[in-house]
Amino acid sequence: MSSQENTALNILEERTSIKEYDTSVSISKEELTKLLSITTKAPSAWNLQHWHFTVFHSQESKDRLLPIAFNQKQVSQASAVVAVLGDLQANLNGEAVYGPLAEAGYMTEEIKNTLLGQINGAYQNSGFARDAAFTNASLAAMQLMIAAKAMGYDTCAMGGFDKEAFVKEFNIDERYVPVMLISVGKPVKPAHKSNRFDVSDVSTWL
């Protein structure tokens, strides 16, 4: 096992959900930008990058979010909170994704148009669009949490918040659906002990 692989596995093993944060610790906009940049390297169907991030960096913004998140203290205590949104109209990204590749000669115009046709055809189904928004935004959310751990921060993913109130309070475009909130910061104490089911309990081998 290489040292690089060992480091990656250690990060995955050590990641926990932190509920109490050191309020004296701040994260710079530059660090958060780097974190989000790494997050956007997550995989996505057709590389449509079905995500958008609302970043709560100031204390004022976190305090506005707090009641919408049912007063979960990590929202106010964390150095930042990132709301991960899913893109219900990610098909509109298709030309921006594939156009430059076709222009650079990495694919033919015919292949580009075939892909765009497949994508737009799939997005005629609103159920597909919603499922894709949640699935692909969740991949980005996991990438964010692992990247944060690698950068020396801890996180907590939260699905418990009033999504309708969130959309209204922060003027979220109807193109996007709230998926989860992720607090980011330094812990003041370790996470609560938890266990995991054995692999044999959660897998079927064929």
Short mmCIF file of C-alpha atoms in Angstrom, two decimals, residues 6-185:
data_model
loop_
_atom_site.label_atom_id
_atom_site.label_comp_id
_atom_site.label_asym_id
_atom_site.label_seq_id
_atom_site.Cartn_x
_atom_site.Cartn_y
_atom_site.Cartn_z
CA ASN A 6 -2.68 5.13 3.18
CA THR A 7 -3.23 8.85 3.75
CA ALA A 8 -6.46 8.81 1.75
CA LEU A 9 -7.76 5.78 3.62
CA ASN A 10 -6.85 7.34 6.97
CA ILE A 11 -8.88 10.44 6.10
CA LEU A 12 -11.86 8.27 5.20
CA GLU A 13 -11.51 6.25 8.38
CA GLU A 14 -11.16 9.33 10.59
CA ARG A 15 -14.03 11.39 9.19
CA THR A 16 -16.82 11.82 11.72
CA SER A 17 -19.83 14.10 12.15
CA ILE A 18 -18.95 16.95 14.49
CA LYS A 19 -21.77 18.74 16.30
CA GLU A 20 -19.81 21.18 18.50
CA TYR A 21 -17.30 23.64 17.05
CA ASP A 22 -14.65 26.05 18.29
CA THR A 23 -16.27 29.45 17.70
CA SER A 24 -12.89 31.21 17.86
CA VAL A 25 -11.73 29.51 14.66
CA SER A 26 -12.35 31.25 11.35
CA ILE A 27 -11.96 30.00 7.79
CA SER A 28 -10.81 32.46 5.16
CA LYS A 29 -12.68 33.00 1.92
CA GLU A 30 -9.56 31.72 0.14
CA GLU A 31 -9.69 28.42 2.06
CA LEU A 32 -13.39 28.01 1.39
CA THR A 33 -12.83 28.77 -2.28
CA LYS A 34 -10.12 26.10 -2.41
CA LEU A 35 -12.43 23.66 -0.66
CA LEU A 36 -15.22 24.31 -3.16
CA SER A 37 -12.79 24.05 -6.06
CA ILE A 38 -11.81 20.55 -4.93
CA THR A 39 -15.48 19.75 -4.36
CA THR A 40 -16.30 20.56 -7.98
CA LYS A 41 -13.95 17.77 -9.08
CA ALA A 42 -16.60 15.27 -7.94
CA PRO A 43 -18.04 12.98 -10.63
CA SER A 44 -21.42 13.71 -12.18
CA ALA A 45 -23.63 12.13 -14.81
CA TRP A 46 -22.64 13.36 -18.28
CA ASN A 47 -20.27 15.72 -16.41
CA LEU A 48 -23.18 18.16 -16.08
CA GLN A 49 -22.04 19.17 -12.56
CA HIS A 50 -25.51 19.27 -11.02
CA TRP A 51 -24.61 21.44 -8.01
CA HIS A 52 -24.65 24.92 -6.65
CA PHE A 53 -23.36 26.10 -3.27
CA THR A 54 -24.74 28.75 -0.96
CA VAL A 55 -21.96 29.63 1.47
CA PHE A 56 -22.82 30.99 4.91
CA HIS A 57 -19.56 32.59 5.95
CA SER A 58 -20.50 35.57 8.11
CA GLN A 59 -21.92 35.13 11.57
CA GLU A 60 -24.94 37.18 10.53
CA SER A 61 -25.77 34.78 7.71
CA LYS A 62 -25.31 31.72 9.93
CA ASP A 63 -27.62 33.25 12.52
CA ARG A 64 -30.25 33.83 9.81
CA LEU A 65 -29.94 30.17 8.86
CA LEU A 66 -30.09 28.88 12.44
CA PRO A 67 -33.90 28.87 12.97
CA ILE A 68 -34.44 27.43 9.49
CA ALA A 69 -32.12 24.58 10.51
CA PHE A 70 -34.26 23.93 13.61
CA ASN A 71 -31.69 25.65 15.85
CA GLN A 72 -29.02 22.99 15.43
CA LYS A 73 -26.15 24.63 17.30
CA GLN A 74 -23.47 23.58 14.81
CA VAL A 75 -25.01 25.99 12.29
CA SER A 76 -24.16 28.97 14.47
CA GLN A 77 -20.94 27.59 15.97
CA ALA A 78 -19.22 26.35 12.81
CA SER A 79 -16.75 28.53 10.95
CA ALA A 80 -18.91 28.19 7.84
CA VAL A 81 -21.94 26.31 6.58
CA VAL A 82 -22.29 25.25 2.97
CA ALA A 83 -25.73 24.55 1.56
CA VAL A 84 -25.47 22.01 -1.24
CA LEU A 85 -28.14 22.53 -3.89
CA GLY A 86 -29.06 20.22 -6.74
CA ASP A 87 -29.58 21.55 -10.26
CA LEU A 88 -32.97 20.56 -11.70
CA GLN A 89 -31.98 21.99 -15.08
CA ALA A 90 -28.47 20.60 -15.37
CA ASN A 91 -29.19 19.72 -18.99
CA LEU A 92 -28.75 23.43 -19.72
CA ASN A 93 -25.06 22.96 -18.85
CA GLY A 94 -24.59 20.58 -21.76
CA GLU A 95 -23.40 23.07 -24.38
CA ALA A 96 -20.95 24.70 -21.94
CA VAL A 97 -19.54 21.26 -21.07
CA TYR A 98 -19.30 19.75 -24.55
CA GLY A 99 -19.01 22.79 -26.83
CA PRO A 100 -15.38 23.57 -25.92
CA LEU A 101 -14.45 19.88 -26.30
CA ALA A 102 -15.88 19.81 -29.80
CA GLU A 103 -14.19 23.09 -30.71
CA ALA A 104 -10.86 21.75 -29.46
CA GLY A 105 -11.27 18.59 -31.54
CA TYR A 106 -11.66 16.19 -28.63
CA MET A 107 -15.02 15.05 -30.02
CA THR A 108 -16.88 15.52 -33.25
CA GLU A 109 -19.82 17.88 -33.60
CA GLU A 110 -21.95 14.84 -34.36
CA ILE A 111 -21.03 13.14 -31.08
CA LYS A 112 -21.63 16.37 -29.19
CA ASN A 113 -25.10 16.73 -30.68
CA THR A 114 -25.88 13.09 -29.98
CA LEU A 115 -24.94 13.55 -26.32
CA LEU A 116 -26.97 16.74 -26.02
CA GLY A 117 -29.92 14.96 -27.55
CA GLN A 118 -29.65 12.14 -25.03
CA ILE A 119 -29.35 14.58 -22.15
CA ASN A 120 -32.26 16.79 -23.16
CA GLY A 121 -34.37 13.74 -23.85
CA ALA A 122 -33.76 12.40 -20.34
CA TYR A 123 -34.64 15.78 -18.83
CA GLN A 124 -38.11 15.70 -20.31
CA ASN A 125 -38.88 13.55 -17.26
CA SER A 126 -39.14 15.75 -14.16
CA GLY A 127 -38.67 12.73 -11.91
CA PHE A 128 -35.35 11.98 -13.60
CA ALA A 129 -34.26 15.60 -13.22
CA ARG A 130 -34.99 15.58 -9.49
CA ASP A 131 -33.31 12.23 -8.89
CA ALA A 132 -30.24 13.36 -10.83
CA ALA A 133 -30.10 16.63 -8.88
CA PHE A 134 -30.06 14.81 -5.54
CA THR A 135 -27.74 12.00 -6.59
CA ASN A 136 -25.07 14.15 -8.19
CA ALA A 137 -25.20 16.96 -5.62
CA SER A 138 -24.74 14.31 -2.93
CA LEU A 139 -21.56 13.13 -4.64
CA ALA A 140 -20.27 16.70 -4.39
CA ALA A 141 -21.34 16.89 -0.75
CA MET A 142 -19.31 13.80 0.14
CA GLN A 143 -16.32 15.17 -1.77
CA LEU A 144 -16.61 18.41 0.22
CA MET A 145 -16.58 16.56 3.54
CA ILE A 146 -13.56 14.45 2.63
CA ALA A 147 -11.69 17.46 1.24
CA ALA A 148 -12.45 19.45 4.39
CA LYS A 149 -11.02 16.64 6.52
CA ALA A 150 -7.88 16.59 4.38
CA MET A 151 -7.55 20.35 4.92
CA GLY A 152 -7.76 19.90 8.71
CA TYR A 153 -11.44 20.70 9.26
CA ASP A 154 -14.38 18.62 10.40
CA THR A 155 -17.93 18.62 9.11
CA CYS A 156 -21.48 17.55 9.74
CA ALA A 157 -24.05 16.87 7.03
CA MET A 158 -27.57 18.00 7.92
CA GLY A 159 -30.76 17.08 6.09
CA GLY A 160 -32.94 18.43 8.86
CA PHE A 161 -33.94 21.93 7.86
CA ASP A 162 -37.03 23.68 6.53
CA LYS A 163 -36.37 23.59 2.81
CA GLU A 164 -39.31 25.81 1.87
CA ALA A 165 -38.25 28.44 4.38
CA PHE A 166 -34.67 28.16 3.15
CA VAL A 167 -35.70 28.83 -0.45
CA LYS A 168 -37.82 31.80 0.58
CA GLU A 169 -35.38 33.38 3.04
CA PHE A 170 -32.37 33.20 0.74
CA ASN A 171 -34.13 33.78 -2.60
CA ILE A 172 -33.06 30.47 -4.11
CA ASP A 173 -33.77 30.21 -7.82
CA GLU A 174 -36.41 27.60 -8.70
CA ARG A 175 -33.78 25.88 -10.80
CA TYR A 176 -32.19 24.56 -7.60
CA VAL A 177 -33.42 22.21 -4.89
CA PRO A 178 -31.84 22.21 -1.39
CA VAL A 179 -30.17 18.88 -0.69
CA MET A 180 -28.24 19.31 2.56
CA LEU A 181 -26.34 21.69 4.81
CA ILE A 182 -22.73 20.98 5.76
CA SER A 183 -21.09 22.67 8.73
CA VAL A 184 -17.32 23.17 8.55
CA GLY A 185 -14.95 24.00 11.38
#
